[in-house]
Short mmCIF file of C-alpha atoms in Angstrom, two decimals:
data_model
loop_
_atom_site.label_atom_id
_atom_site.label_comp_id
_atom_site.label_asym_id
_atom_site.label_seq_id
_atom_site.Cartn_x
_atom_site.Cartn_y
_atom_site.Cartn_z
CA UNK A 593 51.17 289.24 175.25
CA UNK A 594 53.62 288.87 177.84
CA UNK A 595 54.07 286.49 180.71
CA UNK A 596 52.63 288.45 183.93
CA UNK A 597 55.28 286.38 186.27
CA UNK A 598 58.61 285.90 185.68
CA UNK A 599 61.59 284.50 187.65
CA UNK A 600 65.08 286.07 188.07
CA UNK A 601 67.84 283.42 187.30
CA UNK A 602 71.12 284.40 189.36
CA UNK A 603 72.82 286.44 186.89
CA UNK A 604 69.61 289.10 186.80
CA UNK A 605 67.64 287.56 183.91
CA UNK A 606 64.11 287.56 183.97
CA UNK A 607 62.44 284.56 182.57
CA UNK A 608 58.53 283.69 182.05
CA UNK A 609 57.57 281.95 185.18
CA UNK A 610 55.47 279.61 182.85
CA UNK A 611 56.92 278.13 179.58
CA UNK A 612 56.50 275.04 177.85
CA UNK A 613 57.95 271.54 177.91
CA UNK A 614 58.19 269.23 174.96
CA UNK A 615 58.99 265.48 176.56
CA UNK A 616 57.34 262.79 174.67
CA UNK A 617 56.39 265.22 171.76
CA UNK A 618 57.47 265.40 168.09
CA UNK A 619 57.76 261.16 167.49
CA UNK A 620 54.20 260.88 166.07
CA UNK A 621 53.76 262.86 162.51
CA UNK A 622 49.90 262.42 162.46
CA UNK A 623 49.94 264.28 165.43
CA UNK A 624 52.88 267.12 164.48
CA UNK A 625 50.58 269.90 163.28
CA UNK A 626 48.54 270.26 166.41
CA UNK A 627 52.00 269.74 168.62
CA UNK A 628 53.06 272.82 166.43
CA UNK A 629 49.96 274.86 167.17
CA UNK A 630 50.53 274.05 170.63
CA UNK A 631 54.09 275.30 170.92
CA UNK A 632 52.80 278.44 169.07
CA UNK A 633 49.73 279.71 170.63
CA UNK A 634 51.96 279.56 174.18
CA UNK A 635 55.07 281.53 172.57
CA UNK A 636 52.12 283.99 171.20
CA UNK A 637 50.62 283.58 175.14
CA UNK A 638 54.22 284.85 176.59
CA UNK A 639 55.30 281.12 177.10
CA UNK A 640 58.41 282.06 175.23
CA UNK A 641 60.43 279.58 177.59
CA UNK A 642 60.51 276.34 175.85
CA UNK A 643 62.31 273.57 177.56
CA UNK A 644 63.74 270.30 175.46
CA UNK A 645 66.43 267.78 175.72
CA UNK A 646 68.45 265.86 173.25
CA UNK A 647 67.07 262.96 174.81
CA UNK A 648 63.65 263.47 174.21
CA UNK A 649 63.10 261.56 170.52
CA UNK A 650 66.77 260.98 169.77
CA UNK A 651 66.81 265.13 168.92
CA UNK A 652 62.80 264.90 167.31
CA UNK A 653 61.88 267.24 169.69
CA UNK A 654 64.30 270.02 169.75
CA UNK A 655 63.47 269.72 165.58
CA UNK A 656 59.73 270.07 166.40
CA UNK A 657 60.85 273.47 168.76
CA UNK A 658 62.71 274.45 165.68
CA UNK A 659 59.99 274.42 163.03
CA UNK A 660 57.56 276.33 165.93
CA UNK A 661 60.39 278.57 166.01
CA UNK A 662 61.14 279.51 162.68
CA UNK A 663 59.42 282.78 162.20
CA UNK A 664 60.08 284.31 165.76
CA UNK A 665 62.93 286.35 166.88
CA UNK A 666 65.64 284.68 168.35
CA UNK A 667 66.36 287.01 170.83
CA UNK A 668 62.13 287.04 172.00
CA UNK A 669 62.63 283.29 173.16
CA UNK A 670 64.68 281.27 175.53
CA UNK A 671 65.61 277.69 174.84
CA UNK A 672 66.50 275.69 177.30
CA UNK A 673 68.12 272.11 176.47
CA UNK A 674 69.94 269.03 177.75
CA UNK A 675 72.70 266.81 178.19
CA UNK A 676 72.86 263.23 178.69
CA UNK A 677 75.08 262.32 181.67
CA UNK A 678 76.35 259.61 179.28
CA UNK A 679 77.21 262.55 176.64
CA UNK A 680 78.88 264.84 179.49
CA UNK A 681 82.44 264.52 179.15
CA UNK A 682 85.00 266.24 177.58
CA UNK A 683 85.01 264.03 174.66
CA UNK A 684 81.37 264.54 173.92
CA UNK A 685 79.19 267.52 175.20
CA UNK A 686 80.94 269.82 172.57
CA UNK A 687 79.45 267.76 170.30
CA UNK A 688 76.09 266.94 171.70
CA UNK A 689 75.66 270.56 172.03
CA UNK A 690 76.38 270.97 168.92
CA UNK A 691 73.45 268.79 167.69
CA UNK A 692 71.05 269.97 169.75
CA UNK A 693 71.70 273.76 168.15
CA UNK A 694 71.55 272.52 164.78
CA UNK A 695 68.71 270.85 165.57
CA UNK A 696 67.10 273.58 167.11
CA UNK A 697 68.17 276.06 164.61
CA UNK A 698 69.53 278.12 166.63
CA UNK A 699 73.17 279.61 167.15
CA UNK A 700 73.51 279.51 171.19
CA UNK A 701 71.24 277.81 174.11
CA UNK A 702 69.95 280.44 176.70
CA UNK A 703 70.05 277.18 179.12
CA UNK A 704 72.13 273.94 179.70
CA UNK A 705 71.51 271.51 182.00
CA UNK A 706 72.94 268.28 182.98
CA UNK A 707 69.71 265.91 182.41
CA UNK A 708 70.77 264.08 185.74
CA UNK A 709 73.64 262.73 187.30
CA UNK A 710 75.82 260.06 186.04
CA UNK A 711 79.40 258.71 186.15
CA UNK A 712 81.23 262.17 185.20
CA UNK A 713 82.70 263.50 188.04
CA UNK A 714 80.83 267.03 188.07
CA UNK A 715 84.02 268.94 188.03
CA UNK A 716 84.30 267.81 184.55
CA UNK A 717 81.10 269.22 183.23
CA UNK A 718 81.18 272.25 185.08
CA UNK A 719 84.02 273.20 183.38
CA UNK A 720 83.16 271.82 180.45
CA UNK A 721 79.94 274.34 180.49
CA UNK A 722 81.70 277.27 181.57
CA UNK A 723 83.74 276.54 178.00
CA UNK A 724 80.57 276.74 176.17
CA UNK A 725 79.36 279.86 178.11
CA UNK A 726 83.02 281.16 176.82
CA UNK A 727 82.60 280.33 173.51
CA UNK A 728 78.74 282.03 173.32
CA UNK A 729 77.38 278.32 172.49
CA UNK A 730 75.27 278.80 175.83
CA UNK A 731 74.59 281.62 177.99
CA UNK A 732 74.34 280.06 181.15
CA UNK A 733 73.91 275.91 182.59
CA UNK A 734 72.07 273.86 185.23
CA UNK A 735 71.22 270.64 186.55
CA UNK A 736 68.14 268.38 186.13
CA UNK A 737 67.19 265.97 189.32
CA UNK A 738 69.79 266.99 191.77
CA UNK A 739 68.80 266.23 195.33
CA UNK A 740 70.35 268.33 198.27
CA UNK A 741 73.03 266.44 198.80
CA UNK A 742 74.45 266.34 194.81
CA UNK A 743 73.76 270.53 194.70
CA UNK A 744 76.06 270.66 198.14
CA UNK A 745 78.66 268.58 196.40
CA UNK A 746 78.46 271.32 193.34
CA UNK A 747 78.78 273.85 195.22
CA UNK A 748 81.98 272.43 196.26
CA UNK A 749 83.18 272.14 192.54
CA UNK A 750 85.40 275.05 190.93
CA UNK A 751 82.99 277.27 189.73
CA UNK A 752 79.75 274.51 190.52
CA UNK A 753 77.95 277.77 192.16
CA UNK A 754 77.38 279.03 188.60
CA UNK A 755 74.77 277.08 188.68
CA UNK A 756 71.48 278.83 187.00
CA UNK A 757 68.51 276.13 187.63
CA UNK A 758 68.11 272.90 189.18
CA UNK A 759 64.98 271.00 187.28
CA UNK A 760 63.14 268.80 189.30
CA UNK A 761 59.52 267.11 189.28
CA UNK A 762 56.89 269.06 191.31
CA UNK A 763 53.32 269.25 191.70
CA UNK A 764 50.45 269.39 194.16
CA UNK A 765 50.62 265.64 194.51
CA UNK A 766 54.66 265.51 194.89
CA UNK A 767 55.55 267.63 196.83
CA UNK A 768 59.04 266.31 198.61
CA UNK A 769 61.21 269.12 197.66
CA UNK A 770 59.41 271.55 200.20
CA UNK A 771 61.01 269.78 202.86
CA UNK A 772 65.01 270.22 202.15
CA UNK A 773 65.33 271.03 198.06
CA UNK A 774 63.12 273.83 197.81
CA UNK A 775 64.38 275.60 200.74
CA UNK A 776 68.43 275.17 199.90
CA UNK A 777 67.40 276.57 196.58
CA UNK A 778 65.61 279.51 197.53
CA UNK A 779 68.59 280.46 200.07
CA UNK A 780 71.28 279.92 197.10
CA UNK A 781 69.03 281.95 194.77
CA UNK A 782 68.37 279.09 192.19
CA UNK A 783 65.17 278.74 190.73
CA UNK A 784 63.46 275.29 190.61
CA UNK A 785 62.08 274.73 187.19
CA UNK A 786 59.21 272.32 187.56
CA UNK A 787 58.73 269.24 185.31
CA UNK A 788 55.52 267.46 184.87
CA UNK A 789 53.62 270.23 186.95
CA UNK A 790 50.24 268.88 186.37
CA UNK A 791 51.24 265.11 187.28
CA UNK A 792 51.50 264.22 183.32
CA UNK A 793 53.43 261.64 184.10
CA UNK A 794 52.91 260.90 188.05
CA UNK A 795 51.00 258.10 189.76
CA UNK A 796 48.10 260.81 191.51
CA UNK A 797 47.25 262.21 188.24
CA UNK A 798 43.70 260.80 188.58
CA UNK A 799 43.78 261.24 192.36
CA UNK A 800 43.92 265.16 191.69
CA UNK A 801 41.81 265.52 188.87
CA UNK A 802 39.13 263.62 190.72
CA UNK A 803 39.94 265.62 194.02
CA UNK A 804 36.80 267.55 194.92
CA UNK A 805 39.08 269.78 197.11
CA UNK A 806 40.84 271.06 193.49
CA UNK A 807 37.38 271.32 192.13
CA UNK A 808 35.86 272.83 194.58
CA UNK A 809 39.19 275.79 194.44
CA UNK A 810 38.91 275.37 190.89
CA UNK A 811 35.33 276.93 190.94
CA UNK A 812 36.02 279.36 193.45
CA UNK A 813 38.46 281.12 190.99
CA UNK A 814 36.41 280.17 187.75
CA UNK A 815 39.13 278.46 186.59
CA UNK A 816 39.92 274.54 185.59
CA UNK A 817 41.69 271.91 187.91
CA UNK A 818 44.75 272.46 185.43
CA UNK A 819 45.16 276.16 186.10
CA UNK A 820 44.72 275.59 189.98
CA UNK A 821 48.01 273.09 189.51
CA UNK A 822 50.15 275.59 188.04
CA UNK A 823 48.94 278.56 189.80
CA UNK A 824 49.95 275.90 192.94
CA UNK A 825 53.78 275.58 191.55
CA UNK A 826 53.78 279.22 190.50
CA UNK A 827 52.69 281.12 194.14
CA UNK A 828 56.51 281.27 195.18
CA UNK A 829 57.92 283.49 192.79
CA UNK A 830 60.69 281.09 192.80
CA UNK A 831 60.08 278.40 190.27
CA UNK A 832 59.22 278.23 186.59
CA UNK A 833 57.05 275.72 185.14
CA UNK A 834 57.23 273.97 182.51
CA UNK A 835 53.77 271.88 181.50
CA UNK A 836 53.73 269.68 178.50
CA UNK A 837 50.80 270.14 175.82
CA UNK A 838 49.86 268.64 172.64
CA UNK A 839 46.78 270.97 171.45
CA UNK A 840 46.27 275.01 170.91
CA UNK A 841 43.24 274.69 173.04
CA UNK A 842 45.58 272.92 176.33
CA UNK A 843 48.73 275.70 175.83
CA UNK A 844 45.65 278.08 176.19
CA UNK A 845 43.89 277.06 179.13
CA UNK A 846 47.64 276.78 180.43
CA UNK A 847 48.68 280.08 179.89
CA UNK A 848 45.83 281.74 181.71
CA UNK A 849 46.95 279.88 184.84
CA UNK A 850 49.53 283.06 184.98
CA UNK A 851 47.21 285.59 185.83
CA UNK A 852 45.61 282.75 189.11
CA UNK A 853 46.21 284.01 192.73
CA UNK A 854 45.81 281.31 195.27
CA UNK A 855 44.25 282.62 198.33
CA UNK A 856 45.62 281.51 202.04
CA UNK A 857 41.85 279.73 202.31
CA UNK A 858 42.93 278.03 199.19
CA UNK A 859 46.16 276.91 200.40
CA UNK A 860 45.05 275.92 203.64
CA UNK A 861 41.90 273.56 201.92
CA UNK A 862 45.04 272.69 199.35
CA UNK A 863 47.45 271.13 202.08
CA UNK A 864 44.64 269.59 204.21
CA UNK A 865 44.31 267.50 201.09
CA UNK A 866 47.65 267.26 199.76
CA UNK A 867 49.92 268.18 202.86
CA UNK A 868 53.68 268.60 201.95
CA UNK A 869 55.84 265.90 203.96
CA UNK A 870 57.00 266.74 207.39
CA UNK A 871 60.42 264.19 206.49
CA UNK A 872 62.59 263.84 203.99
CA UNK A 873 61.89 261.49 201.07
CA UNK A 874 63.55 260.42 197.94
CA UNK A 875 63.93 263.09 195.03
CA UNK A 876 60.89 261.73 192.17
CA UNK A 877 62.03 261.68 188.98
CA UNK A 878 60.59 260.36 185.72
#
């Protein structure tokens, strides 16, 4: 089965608009069997995007990706992974992305990114990445939690418009980067790729599952309050999203979320209730 959206990335590459993320997975082994399930019934779903960072675990995760990974073709899948700002330098993002591929298994990255920004000035790891894109270790980069103002400045760096993604947090209940982010993106032709789309980690996770506004749109399209979120982050065409899941049965309901078309009555009941901001306000990040 394959993914029935997809996103183009600037250089003409289609991706699934709906992968899977792996934050806060692979650190308990009682629990690494169904994690692995999970991360295999979405690549057999057309989730074949699979987003991790060397953060996540001290490199646990990316292993956990790599023993999902082990019996699929390379070439069907596309691993994205990142950087610490503290690791991206010259003197050490050859080597952290060295680690994560070995820990990943794999022999390049299909994605990059810079996990946020830190004390490197960015003309450093932009040309740092375009090394690694030279030397086939990674076929393109990105940035994670970049504001407006930080992509403007990359855009002003030597080569900072190579720039394939900018991952940010985004769901129904946080929904800032309409106002400025979003809209920059769209015109620049980088894709958002959303992190914690169904509030996993966000202070209105409750609020929305108990909203009887996403219920009552929920029912409407026989679906659950989940696959209303995602359909919500996926209706652009421009950004990918990346949920987090821990069971088979989860990356299931997930994946059906692809084939959800939000109506304008359901987008008009949707912001009633959870109205994007008419200012700007500060970038969330977790």
């Amino acid at each position: 089965m394959t993914s029935r959206r997809v996103v183009r990335l600037p250089d003409g590459t289609s991706v699934p608009a709906l992968g899977q993320g792996v934050w806060m997975m692979g650190d308990n082994l009682r629990k690494r069997a169904a994690e692995l399930a999970a991360l295999r019934a979405g690549v057999s779903a057309g989730m074949t995007l699979i987003d991790t960072a060397e953060m996540y675990g001290n490199g646990r995760s990316e292993k956990l990706v790599a023993e999902a990974i082990q019996n699929t073709p390379r070439e069907s899948l596309f691993i994205v992974s990142k950087v610490l700002p503290s690791n991206a330098d010259r003197a050490r993002i050859f080597r952290s992305c060295d680690d994560s591929l070995r820990n990943l298994g794999v022999f390049y990255l299909d994605l990059y990114l810079l996990h946020w920004r830190g004390g490197v000035p960015l003309s450093e790891t932009v040309a740092c990445m375009e090394e690694l894109v030279k030397g086939g270790k990674i076929r393109r980069w990105g940035v994670s939690n970049f504001d407006v103002e930080d992509m403007k400045e990359l855009w002003r760096v030597p080569d900072g418009s190579h720039c394939a993604v900018n991952q940010v947090l985004y769901h129904l209940g946080s929904r800032g980067i309409e106002y400025d982010l979003l809209p920059w993106l769209t015109e620049h032709k980088v894709p958002v790729m959303a992190y914690c789309p169904i509030a996993q980690a966000g202070e209105l996770k409750s609020e929305l599952y108990a909203s009887p506004v996403l219920k009552k749109v929920a029912q409407r399209h026989q679906a659950t309050v989940t696959q209303i979120l995602l359909a919500f982050v996926l209706r652009s065409g421009h950004v990918i999203a990346i949920p987090r899941s821990s069971s088979a049965e989860h990356t299931t309901e997930n994946a059906a979320a692809d084939g959800i078309e939000l109506t304008p009555a359901d987008m008009e009941e949707l912001d009633g209730a959870f109205p994007a901001p008419k200012t700007k306000t500060p970038l969330d990040i977790v």
